Each structure stands twice: as C-alpha cells, then as structure tokens.
Amino acid sequence: MKDWTGKRYWLVGASEGLGAALAQQMSAAGAHLVLSARGRDRLERLAARLPGPAEVLPVDIADDGSVAAAARALGEIDGVVLLAGVYWPMRAQDWDSARGVTMADVNFTGYLRVLGAVVPGMVDRDRGHIVITGSLAGFGGLPGAIGYAASKAGTMALAECLHADLHRTGVEVQLVNPGFIRTRLTDLNTFAMPMLMEPEEAARAMFRHMNSRRFATSFPAPFAWLFRFGRFLPQWLYVRLFA
C-alpha cells in the first residue's frame, strides 16, 4: 500500500457520489485533500466530515476562466483525481444538442482543461499521480448513450495517451472504469442496471487500484468482462448483444 500521509491531492468532482466516498477513503489514509466541484456548500459539508485536512476550491471544469483561477490558487500538488461527470440518457431519436455538448464539455474537454493546469508542473518535477475516471460505457457504442458513452471513450483514450507518454517517468497515470453506481445521475435511468454498486463500494475498489502499480482497472467483474471483451466481437454480433 502506498504511503498517503501528508500527500496533497486535488479531487475534482468530490461533492457527492463516488467523489465524496473516495474522499473519505483517502482522508482516512492520511492524504491532504483539495476538494473541488461547482458548489461550495456541499464541499464544505464534506470537508467538515473528513478525518483529515481538506481545503475547498470550487471550480467549473467546463469554464476556461474557472479552471485557470483554480489552478492559480491550487499551488503544488502530489496528485489529481478526475471524477467530475454529467449524464443524461439520450437516444439518437431524441437528440438534445445542449445536453450532448455539456456531456462532452464536462466528461472529456473539462478533463483536458484540468490536466493542462497540472500536467506540465508534474512533468517538470518528474513526480506526480494522475487518476482518471472512465466508464464501462466507454468501451463501445451503446443504445441511449449519445454524449455519455462517446465522451467517456474519449476520456479513456486520453488516459491511455498520457500513460503511453509518461509510463517511464516519475508521473504515474491510472484509469478507473466503473459500471453502474447509485447516484442522482443513475437515478435518471429507467432500465435495469446490472450489478449496481453503492458509492462506498465503488470507492473501495477505486482506492485499491490507486494503491496498486497497474494502469487500468474495470469493475465490477464479471460485468466488466462483458464490456472489455465486447470490443473484440464482430460488429454485427456486438450490435445484436448490446443494442
């Protein structure tokens, strides 16, 4: 297990769900956390509940100016965990351009904004830890997932590119691909969600991975295996199984 004592980590998307549950795990392990999301109130309530030191730094990762201002206030960090995300179910037959663009701008482009603020410093110091949250939905096209699946696929490719560039340096890159987690976002789904996880259970799985030396993890198994191996199927069979 890694030594988290006194390590300063920026958690982006920490106010609820998986982010808040992971904050509890990391704080209990001794990390010094910088908690970010759009709203200050929930972040302050979370900070008050944590056993270790925590700072509150509101940021809207869909806004260039907000990210730049947060980066100036942030100072040097040991690691960043990107957890922010938005989701609405959307079929091509029910296209909503505003929601589609918002999903792309938060789930993918927002991560680029944040990484642009921290990666150059980590590269210069040859030290750092980057953790990116993808999704099982990013492994392939899915029905009703216009916007979300595509943005998560981009996010996962972004993590793979970072890992390819930095795997022989002092900057560690990790990717976490969870399945369904019970949050206000998945509450929007009207279909059955196999192997639905509670945020605390998913946070434990994520933190175990962060304590490992592996690049990527996908959970829960065996649900994750279906998505991982689905990308190797012939397209006609993939569509028949998933769509």
Coordinates of C-alpha atoms in Angstrom, one line a residue:
M1 CA 0.0 0.0 0.0
K2 CA 1.2 3.5 -0.8
D3 CA 2.0 6.0 1.9
W4 CA -0.6 8.7 1.6
T5 CA 0.4 10.6 4.8
G6 CA 0.6 14.3 4.0
K7 CA 0.2 13.8 0.2
R8 CA -1.7 16.7 -1.3
Y9 CA -4.3 15.5 -3.8
W10 CA -6.8 17.5 -5.9
L11 CA -10.2 15.7 -6.1
V12 CA -12.2 17.2 -9.0
G13 CA -15.8 16.2 -8.7
A14 CA -15.7 15.5 -5.0
S15 CA -19.0 16.9 -3.7
E16 CA -21.2 13.7 -3.9
G17 CA -21.4 10.1 -5.0
L18 CA -18.1 8.3 -5.9
G19 CA -16.1 11.5 -5.3
A20 CA -17.3 12.1 -1.8
A21 CA -16.9 8.4 -0.9
L22 CA -13.3 8.3 -2.3
A23 CA -12.5 11.5 -0.3
Q24 CA -13.4 9.6 2.9
Q25 CA -11.1 6.7 1.9
M26 CA -8.2 9.0 1.0
S27 CA -8.6 11.2 4.1
A28 CA -8.7 8.2 6.4
A29 CA -5.4 7.0 4.8
G30 CA -3.8 10.4 5.7
A31 CA -4.0 12.4 2.5
H32 CA -4.4 16.2 2.5
L33 CA -7.3 16.9 0.1
V34 CA -8.3 19.8 -2.1
L35 CA -11.9 19.3 -2.8
S36 CA -13.5 20.7 -6.0
A37 CA -16.9 20.8 -7.7
R38 CA -19.1 23.7 -8.8
G39 CA -20.9 24.2 -5.5
R40 CA -19.1 25.4 -2.3
D41 CA -21.8 24.3 0.2
R42 CA -21.6 20.6 -0.3
L43 CA -17.8 20.7 -0.5
E44 CA -17.7 22.5 2.9
R45 CA -20.1 19.9 4.4
L46 CA -17.9 17.1 3.1
A47 CA -14.7 18.8 4.4
A48 CA -16.2 19.0 7.8
R49 CA -16.9 15.3 7.9
L50 CA -13.4 14.2 6.8
P51 CA -11.0 12.9 9.4
G52 CA -8.0 14.6 7.8
P53 CA -7.2 18.1 6.5
A54 CA -9.1 19.3 3.5
E55 CA -9.4 22.6 1.5
V56 CA -12.4 23.7 -0.5
L57 CA -11.7 25.0 -4.0
P58 CA -14.9 25.4 -6.2
V59 CA -14.3 25.1 -9.9
D60 CA -16.4 24.6 -13.1
I61 CA -14.3 22.5 -15.4
A62 CA -16.5 23.5 -18.3
D63 CA -15.2 27.1 -18.0
D64 CA -11.7 28.0 -19.0
G65 CA -11.5 31.0 -16.6
S66 CA -12.8 29.0 -13.6
V67 CA -10.1 26.3 -14.2
A68 CA -7.4 28.9 -14.7
A69 CA -8.4 30.7 -11.4
A70 CA -8.4 27.4 -9.5
A71 CA -5.0 26.4 -10.9
R72 CA -3.6 29.7 -9.6
A73 CA -5.0 29.1 -6.2
L74 CA -4.1 25.5 -6.1
G75 CA -0.3 25.5 -5.7
E76 CA 1.8 22.4 -5.9
I77 CA 0.1 19.0 -5.6
D78 CA 1.2 15.4 -5.4
G79 CA -1.8 14.1 -7.4
V80 CA -5.1 14.8 -9.1
V81 CA -8.2 12.5 -9.3
L82 CA -10.7 13.4 -12.0
L83 CA -14.2 12.3 -11.0
A84 CA -16.4 15.0 -12.4
G85 CA -19.1 13.9 -14.8
V86 CA -22.6 14.7 -16.1
Y87 CA -25.1 12.3 -17.7
W88 CA -28.5 12.3 -19.3
P89 CA -29.9 9.3 -21.1
M90 CA -30.1 10.2 -24.8
R91 CA -31.1 8.3 -27.9
A92 CA -30.3 9.5 -31.4
Q93 CA -34.1 9.7 -31.9
D94 CA -34.4 12.1 -29.0
W95 CA -31.3 14.3 -29.7
D96 CA -30.7 17.1 -27.3
S97 CA -27.8 19.2 -28.5
A98 CA -27.4 21.3 -25.4
R99 CA -27.1 18.2 -23.2
G100 CA -24.9 16.3 -25.6
V101 CA -22.4 19.2 -25.8
T102 CA -22.5 19.6 -22.0
M103 CA -21.6 15.9 -21.5
A104 CA -18.7 16.3 -24.0
D105 CA -17.6 19.5 -22.4
V106 CA -17.5 18.2 -18.8
N107 CA -16.7 14.5 -19.2
F108 CA -13.9 15.0 -21.8
T109 CA -12.9 18.6 -22.6
G110 CA -13.2 19.5 -18.9
Y111 CA -10.6 16.9 -18.1
L112 CA -8.3 18.3 -20.7
R113 CA -8.7 21.8 -19.1
V114 CA -7.7 20.4 -15.6
L115 CA -4.9 18.3 -16.9
G116 CA -3.5 21.3 -18.8
A117 CA -3.2 23.1 -15.5
V118 CA -1.3 20.3 -13.6
V119 CA 0.5 18.0 -16.0
P120 CA 3.2 20.5 -17.1
G121 CA 4.3 21.0 -13.5
M122 CA 4.3 17.3 -12.8
V123 CA 6.4 16.7 -15.9
D124 CA 8.9 19.4 -14.9
R125 CA 9.2 17.9 -11.4
D126 CA 9.2 14.3 -12.8
R127 CA 6.8 13.5 -10.0
G128 CA 3.0 13.1 -9.7
H129 CA 0.0 10.9 -9.8
I130 CA -2.9 11.3 -12.2
V131 CA -6.1 9.2 -11.8
I132 CA -8.8 9.4 -14.5
T133 CA -12.3 8.1 -14.2
G134 CA -13.6 6.5 -17.3
S135 CA -16.6 4.1 -17.5
L136 CA -17.6 0.7 -18.8
A137 CA -19.8 2.7 -21.2
G138 CA -16.7 3.9 -22.9
F139 CA -15.7 0.6 -24.3
G140 CA -18.1 0.7 -27.1
G141 CA -21.3 2.3 -28.5
L142 CA -24.4 1.7 -26.5
P143 CA -28.1 2.5 -27.1
G144 CA -29.4 5.6 -25.3
A145 CA -25.9 6.8 -24.6
I146 CA -25.3 9.6 -27.2
G147 CA -23.0 12.0 -25.4
Y148 CA -22.1 10.0 -22.4
A149 CA -20.5 6.8 -24.0
A150 CA -18.7 8.9 -26.6
S151 CA -17.3 11.4 -24.0
K152 CA -16.1 8.6 -21.8
A153 CA -14.5 6.8 -24.7
G154 CA -12.5 10.0 -25.3
T155 CA -11.6 10.2 -21.7
M156 CA -10.3 6.7 -21.6
A157 CA -8.2 7.3 -24.7
L158 CA -6.9 10.4 -23.1
A159 CA -5.7 8.3 -20.1
E160 CA -4.1 5.8 -22.4
C161 CA -2.2 8.5 -24.3
L162 CA -0.9 10.0 -21.0
H163 CA 0.2 6.6 -19.9
A164 CA 2.0 5.9 -23.1
D165 CA 3.9 9.2 -22.8
L166 CA 4.6 9.0 -19.1
H167 CA 5.0 5.4 -18.1
R168 CA 8.8 5.6 -17.9
T169 CA 8.8 8.8 -15.9
G170 CA 8.1 9.7 -12.3
V171 CA 4.5 10.7 -13.2
E172 CA 2.1 7.8 -12.7
V173 CA -1.1 7.6 -14.7
Q174 CA -4.1 5.3 -13.8
L175 CA -7.5 4.7 -15.3
V176 CA -10.6 3.5 -13.4
N177 CA -13.7 2.3 -15.4
P178 CA -16.6 1.7 -13.1
G179 CA -20.0 0.3 -14.0
F180 CA -23.3 1.5 -12.6
I181 CA -23.0 3.4 -9.3
R182 CA -26.1 4.5 -7.4
T183 CA -26.1 8.3 -7.7
R184 CA -28.5 11.1 -8.7
L185 CA -27.3 10.6 -12.3
T186 CA -28.1 6.9 -12.5
D187 CA -31.4 7.6 -10.8
L188 CA -32.3 9.0 -14.3
N189 CA -32.2 5.6 -15.8
T190 CA -35.5 3.7 -16.3
F191 CA -33.9 0.4 -17.3
A192 CA -32.4 -2.3 -15.1
M193 CA -28.8 -1.7 -14.1
P194 CA -26.9 -4.9 -13.6
M195 CA -24.6 -5.2 -10.6
L196 CA -25.4 -1.6 -9.3
M197 CA -22.8 -0.5 -6.8
E198 CA -23.1 1.8 -3.8
P199 CA -20.7 4.7 -3.9
E200 CA -18.8 3.4 -0.9
E201 CA -18.2 0.0 -2.5
A202 CA -17.0 1.6 -5.8
A203 CA -14.7 4.0 -3.8
R204 CA -13.1 1.0 -2.1
A205 CA -12.4 -0.7 -5.4
M206 CA -11.1 2.6 -6.8
F207 CA -8.8 3.2 -3.9
R208 CA -7.4 -0.4 -4.0
H209 CA -6.5 0.3 -7.6
M210 CA -4.8 3.6 -6.6
N211 CA -2.7 1.6 -4.2
S212 CA -1.5 -0.7 -6.9
R213 CA 1.0 -0.2 -9.7
R214 CA -1.4 -1.2 -12.5
F215 CA -2.5 1.2 -15.1
A216 CA -6.2 0.3 -15.6
T217 CA -9.0 -1.4 -13.8
S218 CA -12.6 -2.1 -14.7
F219 CA -15.3 -3.2 -12.2
P220 CA -17.5 -4.9 -11.1
A221 CA -16.4 -8.2 -12.5
P222 CA -17.9 -10.2 -14.3
F223 CA -20.0 -7.3 -15.7
A224 CA -16.8 -5.5 -16.7
W225 CA -15.6 -8.6 -18.6
L226 CA -18.6 -8.4 -20.9
F227 CA -17.7 -4.8 -21.9
R228 CA -14.0 -5.4 -22.3
F229 CA -14.3 -8.5 -24.5
G230 CA -17.2 -7.0 -26.4
R231 CA -14.9 -4.7 -28.3
F232 CA -13.3 -7.8 -29.9
L233 CA -16.6 -9.1 -31.3
P234 CA -17.6 -8.8 -34.9
Q235 CA -19.7 -5.6 -35.3
W236 CA -22.8 -7.5 -36.2
L237 CA -22.6 -9.6 -33.1
Y238 CA -21.7 -6.6 -30.9
V239 CA -24.8 -4.7 -32.1
R240 CA -27.0 -7.8 -31.6
L241 CA -25.8 -8.2 -28.0
F242 CA -25.5 -4.6 -26.8
A243 CA -28.1 -2.7 -28.9

